[in-house]
Amino acid sequence: MSIQQDNIFQAIIAHAKEYGFVFPSSEIYDGLSAVYDYGPYGSELKKNIRDYWWKSMTQMHENIVGIDAAIFMHPTTWKASGHVDNFSDPMIDNKDSKKRYRVDHLIEAFADELQTKGEADKADSLLALMDKFLAAEDFVGLKKMIDENKITCSISGTCNWTDIRQFNLMFKTEFGAVASDNPDDNIVYLRPETAQGIFVNFLNVQKTARMKIPFGIAQTGKAFRNEIVARQFIFRMREFEQMEMQFFVRPGTEGEWYKFWKEERLKWHLSLGINENKYRYHNHVKLAHYAKEACDIEFEFPIGFKEVEGIHSRSDFDLTQHQLYSKKKQQYFDADVNPETGKPYGNYVPYVIETSIGLDRMFLLILSNAYEEETIHKEDGTTDSRTVLHLPSKLAPIKLAVLPLTKKDGLPEIARTLMNECKNSFKCFYEEKDAIGKRYRRMDAIGTPFCVTIDHQTKEDNTVTIRYRDSMKQERIPLDKIKALVLNEIM
Ligand code: GAP
């Protein structure tokens, strides 16, 4: 990451805190590493992103329904899913600083440094070799790479490394108050992904909602991972939220559905008006323990191109594993006729395509894409500046600011009437304090797309000044057109 990129990232983090979007968790006790709280505007923005995803999945696709499963699940779930045995990352410790690193992150950071120094070819071949070693779980090869390239620890500055070891990322806790001879009896895990809550409910949902294959089950909710390298604000957290959808298909059709969801999900991102050039696909070389085919949708964050969403072809791995461990059939009866045999497809364990996006990561994407420190060139030749969030209107925490020019002459009463007319349909904000320019700037900083000023002319002709956040243009329009104008922009 260049110094300039780092400065922008730090400025976004500071802005998020100053304007009530994101606070470090339990900050009065100096915070908790990689855990964050969302403030008044942050929680609105986060909810709006979640709602936009939920609507696009469950309302706009007739064959997708939602659920809300518990965070705690029977511990055998995680044995069956492979997380107890396989959900780990290769780690390496620096013997001098005692700092632990994820091996891929250590090598990627070194490759970033090479890029900045203009050695892009060397960086690319290093990353290609790393992918190869990771895919083969060749830890000796990876260690050799770190040694030969003299990759150092950012704290101690030395290359004094331990061997590479696997480290499981699941948090454990104890269930119930009954003591047991075997402490393992009471162990439950905090779910590391929401997906398993969908898999174990596959038949409940299919039967009660009378779903026919192909169909999907969507869910949003918290997930927990004991991330080792967790110092990139809300990009990598220990407690975070996922928005996942498992799409159940007939075996043999998974290739076409994988392609469909890969394209469909990128379209969803672009529907928010974000520049297409800031996105790219990254096809996985090293596949997760459940995946047959997988890719990431990556976004160009201020910290570089990084994963925001994963599309995974999970085959029948999860349902078959749950069938094995629970001894309960996880099959679907497909009554459609197979044209090749002339008979129904019959019973089978469906294949699954998964779309999985981190809500907090999407929040960071929206925030960093929206953030601008703008220099304004005025008509008289002077300059001014403002910090503005160009948030998509439909996601903005506040849609409309209602601002009476003065606190008297009946202007607040007119403003309150407008507030009352609009607040049932979208989030509004009322303010009388300070000069109007100052009030506009505060709304720019939290990304409010529309400000309406009620002045003395309003009393004469029922018109108001609407001010647009991005262009800062102002125009006079009838007061009774405001609600429809805002609704039109946010739908
Ligand atoms: N069910 C599949 C699954 O969990 P994943 O690639 O491990 O796949 C999916 O995670 C998404 O969850 C990622 O693309 C990312 O957006 C988000 N995510 C994963 N770990 C995260 C973390 N520690 N902090 C914030 N978001 C995370």
Coordinates of C-alpha atoms and ligand atoms in Angstrom, one line a residue:
M1 CA 0.0 0.0 0.0
S2 CA 1.4 3.4 -1.0
I3 CA 1.6 6.2 1.6
Q4 CA -1.1 8.1 -0.3
Q5 CA -3.4 5.0 -0.2
D6 CA -2.7 4.5 3.5
N7 CA -3.5 8.1 4.2
I8 CA -6.9 7.8 2.4
F9 CA -7.7 4.6 4.3
Q10 CA -6.8 6.3 7.6
A11 CA -8.9 9.3 6.7
I12 CA -11.9 7.1 6.0
I13 CA -11.4 5.3 9.3
A14 CA -11.2 8.7 11.1
H15 CA -14.3 10.0 9.2
A16 CA -16.3 6.9 10.0
K17 CA -15.6 7.5 13.7
E18 CA -16.1 11.3 13.8
Y19 CA -19.5 11.1 12.0
G20 CA -21.0 8.2 13.9
F21 CA -20.5 5.4 11.4
V22 CA -18.1 3.0 13.1
F23 CA -16.5 3.0 16.6
P24 CA -13.9 0.7 18.0
S25 CA -15.7 -1.8 20.3
S26 CA -15.6 -0.9 24.0
E27 CA -13.4 2.0 23.2
I28 CA -13.4 3.4 26.8
Y29 CA -11.3 0.3 27.6
D30 CA -9.0 0.9 24.6
G31 CA -11.0 -1.2 22.2
L32 CA -11.0 -4.9 21.4
S33 CA -8.8 -6.0 18.5
A34 CA -10.8 -6.5 15.2
V35 CA -14.2 -5.9 16.8
Y36 CA -16.2 -2.8 16.0
D37 CA -19.5 -1.1 16.8
Y38 CA -21.8 0.7 14.4
G39 CA -23.0 4.2 15.3
P40 CA -26.2 6.0 14.5
Y41 CA -25.4 6.6 10.8
G42 CA -23.4 3.4 10.4
S43 CA -26.2 1.2 11.7
E44 CA -28.6 2.8 9.2
L45 CA -26.2 2.4 6.3
K46 CA -25.5 -1.2 7.3
K47 CA -29.3 -2.0 7.6
N48 CA -29.9 -0.4 4.2
I49 CA -27.2 -2.5 2.6
R50 CA -28.7 -5.7 4.3
D51 CA -32.2 -4.7 3.2
Y52 CA -31.1 -4.1 -0.4
W53 CA -29.4 -7.5 -0.6
W54 CA -32.4 -9.2 1.1
K55 CA -34.9 -7.6 -1.3
S56 CA -32.8 -8.4 -4.3
M57 CA -32.5 -12.1 -3.2
T58 CA -35.9 -13.0 -1.7
Q59 CA -38.3 -10.5 -3.3
M60 CA -36.8 -10.3 -6.8
H61 CA -36.2 -14.0 -7.1
E62 CA -39.4 -16.0 -6.7
N63 CA -37.5 -19.2 -6.1
I64 CA -35.5 -17.9 -3.1
V65 CA -36.8 -17.8 0.5
G66 CA -35.2 -16.6 3.6
I67 CA -34.5 -18.0 7.1
D68 CA -33.0 -16.8 10.3
A69 CA -31.1 -19.7 12.0
A70 CA -29.4 -19.6 15.4
I71 CA -25.8 -18.8 15.9
F72 CA -25.3 -21.8 18.1
M73 CA -25.6 -25.2 16.4
H74 CA -25.1 -28.8 17.4
P75 CA -21.3 -29.3 17.6
T76 CA -21.6 -32.3 15.2
T77 CA -22.6 -29.8 12.5
W78 CA -19.0 -28.5 12.4
K79 CA -17.5 -32.0 12.4
A80 CA -19.7 -32.9 9.5
S81 CA -19.0 -29.7 7.6
G82 CA -15.3 -30.2 7.9
H83 CA -14.6 -27.1 9.9
V84 CA -13.3 -28.9 13.0
D85 CA -10.6 -30.6 10.9
N86 CA -10.0 -28.2 8.0
F87 CA -11.0 -24.7 8.8
S88 CA -7.5 -23.5 9.5
D89 CA -5.0 -21.2 7.9
P90 CA -1.2 -21.7 7.6
M91 CA 0.5 -19.5 10.1
I92 CA 4.1 -18.5 10.8
D93 CA 5.5 -16.8 13.9
N94 CA 8.4 -14.4 14.1
K95 CA 10.6 -15.7 16.9
D96 CA 11.8 -12.2 17.8
S97 CA 8.6 -10.2 17.9
K98 CA 6.4 -13.2 18.8
K99 CA 4.0 -11.9 16.2
R100 CA 2.0 -14.5 14.2
Y101 CA 1.1 -14.0 10.5
R102 CA -1.1 -15.7 8.0
V103 CA 1.4 -17.0 5.5
D104 CA -0.5 -15.8 2.4
H105 CA -0.9 -12.3 3.9
L106 CA 2.8 -12.1 4.7
I107 CA 3.7 -13.0 1.1
E108 CA 1.0 -10.7 -0.3
A109 CA 2.3 -7.7 1.7
F110 CA 5.8 -8.4 0.4
A111 CA 4.4 -8.6 -3.2
D112 CA 2.6 -5.3 -2.7
E113 CA 6.0 -3.7 -1.6
L114 CA 7.6 -5.1 -4.8
Q115 CA 4.7 -3.6 -6.9
T116 CA 5.3 -0.2 -5.3
K117 CA 9.0 -0.4 -6.1
G118 CA 8.1 -1.1 -9.8
E119 CA 8.9 -4.8 -9.7
A120 CA 5.5 -5.9 -10.9
D121 CA 6.7 -9.0 -12.8
K122 CA 8.6 -10.3 -9.8
A123 CA 5.5 -9.7 -7.6
D124 CA 3.2 -11.6 -10.0
S125 CA 5.5 -14.6 -10.3
L126 CA 5.8 -14.7 -6.5
L127 CA 2.1 -14.7 -6.1
A128 CA 1.6 -17.4 -8.7
L129 CA 4.1 -19.6 -7.0
M130 CA 2.5 -19.0 -3.6
D131 CA -1.0 -20.0 -5.1
K132 CA 0.6 -23.2 -6.3
F133 CA 2.2 -24.1 -3.0
L134 CA -1.0 -23.2 -1.1
A135 CA -3.1 -25.4 -3.4
A136 CA -0.7 -28.3 -2.8
E137 CA -0.4 -27.5 1.0
D138 CA 3.3 -27.4 0.4
F139 CA 4.4 -25.7 3.6
V140 CA 8.1 -26.5 3.1
G141 CA 7.9 -24.7 -0.3
L142 CA 6.2 -21.7 1.3
K143 CA 8.8 -21.5 4.0
K144 CA 11.5 -21.6 1.5
M145 CA 9.9 -18.7 -0.4
I146 CA 9.8 -16.6 2.7
D147 CA 13.5 -17.4 3.6
E148 CA 14.8 -17.0 0.0
N149 CA 13.1 -13.6 -0.4
K150 CA 14.2 -12.5 3.0
I151 CA 10.7 -11.5 3.9
T152 CA 10.8 -9.7 7.3
C153 CA 8.5 -9.1 10.2
S154 CA 7.2 -5.5 10.2
I155 CA 7.7 -5.3 14.0
S156 CA 11.1 -6.9 14.6
G157 CA 12.4 -6.3 11.1
T158 CA 14.0 -9.8 11.2
C159 CA 13.7 -13.0 9.1
N160 CA 13.8 -15.3 12.2
W161 CA 10.7 -17.5 11.5
T162 CA 9.3 -20.6 12.9
D163 CA 8.0 -23.5 10.7
I164 CA 4.6 -23.0 9.2
R165 CA 1.6 -24.5 11.2
Q166 CA -2.1 -24.8 10.8
F167 CA -4.3 -22.8 13.1
N168 CA -8.1 -23.4 13.5
L169 CA -10.2 -20.2 13.3
M170 CA -13.3 -21.3 15.2
F171 CA -14.2 -19.8 18.6
K172 CA -15.2 -22.3 21.2
T173 CA -17.4 -21.8 24.2
E174 CA -19.2 -24.0 26.8
F175 CA -22.9 -24.8 26.8
G176 CA -25.0 -25.2 30.0
A177 CA -23.9 -25.2 33.6
V178 CA -23.6 -29.0 34.1
A179 CA -20.0 -30.1 34.7
S180 CA -18.9 -33.2 32.8
D181 CA -15.9 -35.5 33.2
N182 CA -15.1 -34.9 29.6
P183 CA -14.8 -31.1 29.0
D184 CA -15.4 -31.7 25.2
D185 CA -19.0 -32.7 26.0
N186 CA -20.1 -29.1 26.6
I187 CA -18.2 -27.5 23.8
V188 CA -20.2 -25.5 21.2
Y189 CA -18.7 -23.3 18.5
L190 CA -19.7 -19.8 17.5
R191 CA -20.6 -20.3 13.8
P192 CA -17.8 -19.4 11.4
E193 CA -20.2 -19.1 8.5
T194 CA -24.0 -18.8 8.3
A195 CA -24.2 -21.4 5.5
Q196 CA -24.5 -24.4 7.8
G197 CA -27.7 -23.1 9.3
I198 CA -29.2 -23.3 5.8
F199 CA -27.9 -26.8 5.1
V200 CA -29.3 -28.3 8.3
N201 CA -32.7 -26.7 7.5
F202 CA -32.7 -27.7 3.8
L203 CA -35.6 -30.2 4.1
N204 CA -37.6 -28.1 6.7
V205 CA -37.6 -25.2 4.2
Q206 CA -38.1 -27.3 1.1
K207 CA -41.2 -29.0 2.6
T208 CA -42.8 -26.0 4.4
A209 CA -42.3 -23.5 1.6
R210 CA -43.1 -26.2 -1.0
M211 CA -40.0 -25.3 -3.0
K212 CA -39.1 -27.1 -6.3
I213 CA -35.5 -27.4 -7.5
P214 CA -33.8 -25.2 -8.5
F215 CA -34.4 -23.0 -5.4
G216 CA -32.4 -20.9 -3.0
I217 CA -32.4 -20.2 0.8
A218 CA -31.0 -16.9 1.9
Q219 CA -29.8 -15.8 5.3
T220 CA -28.0 -12.8 6.9
G221 CA -26.4 -13.0 10.3
K222 CA -23.3 -12.9 12.5
A223 CA -20.3 -15.2 12.0
F224 CA -17.2 -15.4 14.1
R225 CA -13.6 -16.2 13.2
N226 CA -10.5 -16.0 15.4
E227 CA -8.6 -14.1 12.7
I228 CA -4.9 -13.8 13.4
V229 CA -4.1 -10.9 11.2
A230 CA -6.8 -8.5 11.9
R231 CA -5.6 -4.9 11.5
Q232 CA -7.5 -3.6 8.5
F233 CA -10.4 -1.9 10.2
I234 CA -13.7 -3.6 9.3
F235 CA -12.2 -5.5 6.4
R236 CA -11.2 -8.4 8.6
M237 CA -13.0 -8.8 11.9
R238 CA -13.4 -11.4 14.5
E239 CA -17.2 -10.8 14.7
F240 CA -18.8 -9.9 11.4
E241 CA -22.0 -10.4 9.4
Q242 CA -22.5 -12.5 6.3
M243 CA -25.2 -12.4 3.7
E244 CA -25.3 -15.9 2.2
M245 CA -27.5 -17.8 -0.3
Q246 CA -27.4 -21.5 -1.0
F247 CA -28.9 -22.4 -4.4
F248 CA -30.0 -26.1 -4.6
V249 CA -29.8 -27.5 -8.1
R250 CA -30.1 -30.8 -10.0
P251 CA -26.7 -32.6 -10.2
G252 CA -25.2 -32.0 -13.6
T253 CA -26.6 -28.4 -13.9
E254 CA -24.2 -26.9 -11.3
G255 CA -21.8 -25.6 -14.1
E256 CA -24.5 -23.4 -15.7
W257 CA -25.8 -22.2 -12.3
Y258 CA -22.3 -21.3 -11.1
K259 CA -21.9 -19.1 -14.3
F260 CA -25.4 -17.6 -13.7
W261 CA -24.7 -16.6 -10.1
K262 CA -21.2 -15.3 -10.9
E263 CA -22.7 -12.9 -13.4
E264 CA -25.8 -12.1 -11.4
R265 CA -23.9 -11.1 -8.3
L266 CA -21.6 -8.8 -10.2
K267 CA -24.7 -7.2 -11.7
W268 CA -26.0 -6.6 -8.2
H269 CA -22.9 -4.7 -7.3
L270 CA -23.0 -2.6 -10.5
S271 CA -26.7 -1.8 -9.8
L272 CA -25.5 0.5 -7.1
G273 CA -23.9 2.7 -9.7
I274 CA -20.3 1.7 -8.8
N275 CA -17.7 1.9 -11.6
E276 CA -17.2 -1.5 -13.3
N277 CA -13.4 -0.9 -13.5
K278 CA -13.2 -1.1 -9.7
Y279 CA -14.3 -4.8 -9.8
R280 CA -12.6 -8.0 -11.0
Y281 CA -13.1 -11.7 -10.7
H282 CA -10.4 -13.9 -9.0
N283 CA -10.7 -17.6 -9.8
H284 CA -9.5 -19.7 -6.9
V285 CA -6.5 -22.0 -7.4
K286 CA -6.6 -23.3 -3.8
L287 CA -10.1 -24.4 -3.2
A288 CA -11.8 -24.5 0.3
H289 CA -12.3 -28.0 1.6
Y290 CA -15.9 -28.1 0.3
A291 CA -15.5 -26.4 -3.1
K292 CA -15.5 -27.8 -6.6
E293 CA -15.1 -24.4 -8.4
A294 CA -14.9 -21.0 -6.8
C295 CA -14.2 -17.4 -7.5
D296 CA -14.1 -14.1 -5.6
I297 CA -15.6 -10.8 -6.7
E298 CA -12.8 -8.4 -5.8
F299 CA -13.1 -4.6 -5.3
E300 CA -10.4 -2.0 -5.5
F301 CA -10.3 -0.8 -1.8
P302 CA -7.9 1.9 -0.8
I303 CA -5.8 -1.1 0.4
G304 CA -5.8 -2.6 -3.1
F305 CA -7.9 -5.2 -4.9
K306 CA -9.5 -7.5 -2.2
E307 CA -12.2 -10.0 -2.0
V308 CA -15.7 -8.8 -1.1
E309 CA -17.8 -11.8 -2.1
G310 CA -17.3 -15.5 -2.9
I311 CA -19.2 -17.6 -5.4
H312 CA -18.7 -21.3 -4.6
S313 CA -19.8 -24.5 -6.3
R314 CA -20.1 -26.7 -3.2
S315 CA -21.2 -29.9 -5.0
D316 CA -23.3 -32.2 -2.7
F317 CA -20.5 -32.0 -0.1
D318 CA -22.4 -30.4 2.8
L319 CA -25.8 -32.2 2.5
T320 CA -24.0 -35.6 2.0
Q321 CA -21.9 -35.0 5.1
H322 CA -24.9 -34.0 7.2
Q323 CA -26.7 -37.2 5.9
L324 CA -23.7 -39.2 7.0
Y325 CA -23.3 -37.7 10.4
S326 CA -27.1 -37.3 11.3
K327 CA -28.1 -40.6 9.7
K328 CA -31.1 -38.6 8.2
K329 CA -31.7 -38.6 4.5
Q330 CA -31.1 -35.2 2.9
Q331 CA -32.7 -36.0 -0.4
Y332 CA -35.1 -34.4 -2.8
F333 CA -37.6 -36.1 -5.0
D334 CA -37.5 -34.6 -8.4
A335 CA -40.8 -35.5 -10.3
D336 CA -39.7 -33.8 -13.5
V337 CA -39.2 -36.2 -16.4
N338 CA -35.6 -36.8 -17.6
P339 CA -35.9 -36.6 -21.4
E340 CA -33.1 -39.1 -21.8
T341 CA -34.8 -41.9 -19.8
G342 CA -38.5 -40.8 -20.1
K343 CA -38.7 -41.3 -16.3
P344 CA -38.7 -38.8 -13.3
Y345 CA -35.2 -37.8 -12.1
G346 CA -36.3 -39.3 -8.8
N347 CA -34.4 -39.0 -5.5
Y348 CA -31.0 -37.3 -5.2
V349 CA -28.9 -35.1 -2.9
P350 CA -29.0 -31.7 -4.6
Y351 CA -25.8 -29.8 -5.6
V352 CA -25.3 -26.3 -4.3
I353 CA -24.1 -23.0 -5.6
E354 CA -23.3 -20.5 -2.8
T355 CA -23.1 -16.7 -3.0
S356 CA -21.5 -15.3 0.2
I357 CA -20.8 -11.7 0.9
G358 CA -19.6 -10.0 4.0
L359 CA -21.9 -7.2 5.1
D360 CA -19.2 -5.3 6.9
R361 CA -16.9 -5.6 3.9
M362 CA -19.7 -4.4 1.6
F363 CA -20.1 -1.5 4.1
L364 CA -16.4 -0.6 3.7
L365 CA -16.7 -0.9 0.0
I366 CA -19.6 1.6 -0.1
L367 CA -17.9 3.9 2.3
S368 CA -14.5 4.0 0.5
N369 CA -16.1 4.3 -2.9
A370 CA -18.2 7.2 -1.6
Y371 CA -15.5 9.2 0.3
E372 CA -14.1 12.3 -1.4
E373 CA -12.1 15.2 -0.1
E374 CA -13.3 17.7 -2.7
T375 CA -11.8 21.1 -3.7
I376 CA -14.5 23.5 -4.8
H377 CA -13.6 26.1 -7.4
K378 CA -15.9 29.1 -6.9
E379 CA -17.0 31.5 -9.6
D380 CA -15.0 34.4 -7.9
G381 CA -11.8 32.4 -8.4
T382 CA -11.4 31.4 -4.8
T383 CA -11.5 27.8 -3.6
D384 CA -13.2 26.0 -0.8
S385 CA -13.2 22.3 0.3
R386 CA -15.6 19.8 1.6
T387 CA -15.6 16.1 2.7
V388 CA -18.5 14.4 1.0
L389 CA -19.9 10.8 0.9
H390 CA -21.3 10.1 -2.5
L391 CA -23.4 7.3 -1.2
P392 CA -26.0 5.6 -3.5
S393 CA -29.2 7.5 -2.5
K394 CA -31.1 4.3 -1.7
L395 CA -28.4 3.3 0.9
A396 CA -27.8 6.8 2.5
P397 CA -28.6 6.8 6.2
I398 CA -30.7 10.0 5.8
K399 CA -32.4 10.7 2.5
L400 CA -33.7 14.2 3.2
A401 CA -32.6 17.1 5.4
V402 CA -35.3 19.6 6.2
L403 CA -33.8 22.9 7.0
P404 CA -35.8 26.1 7.9
L405 CA -33.7 29.1 7.1
T406 CA -34.5 30.8 10.4
K407 CA -36.0 29.7 13.7
K408 CA -38.9 32.1 13.4
D409 CA -41.6 33.7 11.1
G410 CA -43.5 30.4 10.8
L411 CA -40.7 28.6 8.8
P412 CA -40.1 25.8 11.4
E413 CA -43.9 25.0 11.2
I414 CA -43.8 24.6 7.4
A415 CA -40.6 22.4 7.8
R416 CA -42.3 20.3 10.4
T417 CA -45.3 19.7 8.2
L418 CA -42.9 18.5 5.4
M419 CA -41.1 16.2 7.9
N420 CA -44.4 14.7 9.0
E421 CA -45.5 14.1 5.5
C422 CA -42.2 12.3 4.6
K423 CA -40.9 10.5 7.7
N424 CA -43.2 7.6 7.3
S425 CA -41.7 6.8 3.9
F426 CA -38.0 7.5 4.4
K427 CA -35.5 8.7 7.0
C428 CA -35.5 12.5 7.3
F429 CA -33.5 14.9 9.5
Y430 CA -34.6 18.2 10.8
E431 CA -32.2 21.0 11.8
E432 CA -32.5 24.7 12.6
K433 CA -29.1 25.4 14.1
D434 CA -26.2 27.3 12.3
A435 CA -25.8 29.0 8.9
I436 CA -27.3 27.1 6.0
G437 CA -23.9 26.4 4.4
K438 CA -22.6 24.8 7.6
R439 CA -25.8 22.6 7.7
Y440 CA -25.2 21.5 4.1
R441 CA -21.6 20.5 4.9
R442 CA -22.7 18.4 7.8
M443 CA -25.2 16.6 5.5
D444 CA -22.5 16.1 2.8
A445 CA -20.3 14.4 5.4
I446 CA -22.9 11.8 6.2
G447 CA -24.0 11.4 2.6
T448 CA -27.5 12.9 2.7
P449 CA -28.5 13.2 -1.0
F450 CA -31.1 15.9 -0.7
C451 CA -31.4 19.0 1.5
V452 CA -34.5 21.2 1.4
T453 CA -34.5 24.8 2.6
I454 CA -37.7 26.5 3.7
D455 CA -37.4 30.3 3.4
H456 CA -39.6 33.4 3.4
Q457 CA -40.5 32.9 -0.3
T458 CA -42.0 29.5 0.7
K459 CA -44.7 31.4 2.6
E460 CA -45.6 33.4 -0.5
D461 CA -45.5 30.7 -3.3
N462 CA -45.1 27.3 -1.6
T463 CA -41.8 26.7 -3.3
V464 CA -38.6 25.5 -1.6
T465 CA -34.9 25.3 -2.5
I466 CA -33.7 21.7 -3.1
R467 CA -29.9 21.2 -2.9
Y468 CA -28.3 18.2 -4.5
R469 CA -25.4 16.7 -2.6
D470 CA -23.2 15.6 -5.5
S471 CA -23.5 18.6 -7.9
M472 CA -24.3 21.1 -5.1
K473 CA -26.8 22.5 -7.5
Q474 CA -29.8 24.3 -6.1
E475 CA -33.2 24.7 -7.7
R476 CA -36.6 26.0 -6.6
I477 CA -39.4 23.5 -6.8
P478 CA -43.0 23.3 -5.4
L479 CA -43.0 22.0 -1.8
D480 CA -45.6 19.4 -2.7
K481 CA -43.2 17.8 -5.2
I482 CA -40.4 17.0 -2.7
K483 CA -41.7 13.6 -1.4
A484 CA -42.3 12.2 -4.9
L485 CA -38.8 13.4 -6.0
V486 CA -37.0 11.7 -3.1
L487 CA -39.1 8.5 -3.4
N488 CA -38.3 8.3 -7.1
E489 CA -34.6 8.5 -6.4
I490 CA -34.4 5.9 -3.6
M491 CA -36.7 3.2 -5.0
Ligands
GAP1 N1 -19.9 -19.8 3.4 C1 -18.7 -19.5 2.7 C2 -17.8 -18.5 3.3 O1 -18.0 -18.2 4.5 P1 -15.7 -17.1 2.9 O2 -15.0 -16.7 1.6 O3 -14.9 -17.6 4.0 O4 -16.9 -18.1 2.5 C3 -17.4 -15.1 2.6 O5 -16.5 -15.8 3.4 C4 -17.4 -13.6 2.8 O6 -17.4 -13.3 4.2 C5 -16.0 -13.0 2.3 O7 -16.1 -12.8 0.9 C6 -16.0 -11.7 3.1 O8 -16.7 -10.7 2.5 C7 -16.7 -12.1 4.4 N2 -15.7 -12.4 5.4 C8 -15.0 -13.5 5.7 N3 -14.2 -13.4 6.7 C9 -14.4 -12.2 7.2 C10 -13.8 -11.4 8.3 N4 -12.9 -12.0 9.1 N5 -14.2 -10.1 8.5 C11 -15.1 -9.6 7.7 N6 -15.7 -10.2 6.6 C12 -15.3 -11.5 6.4

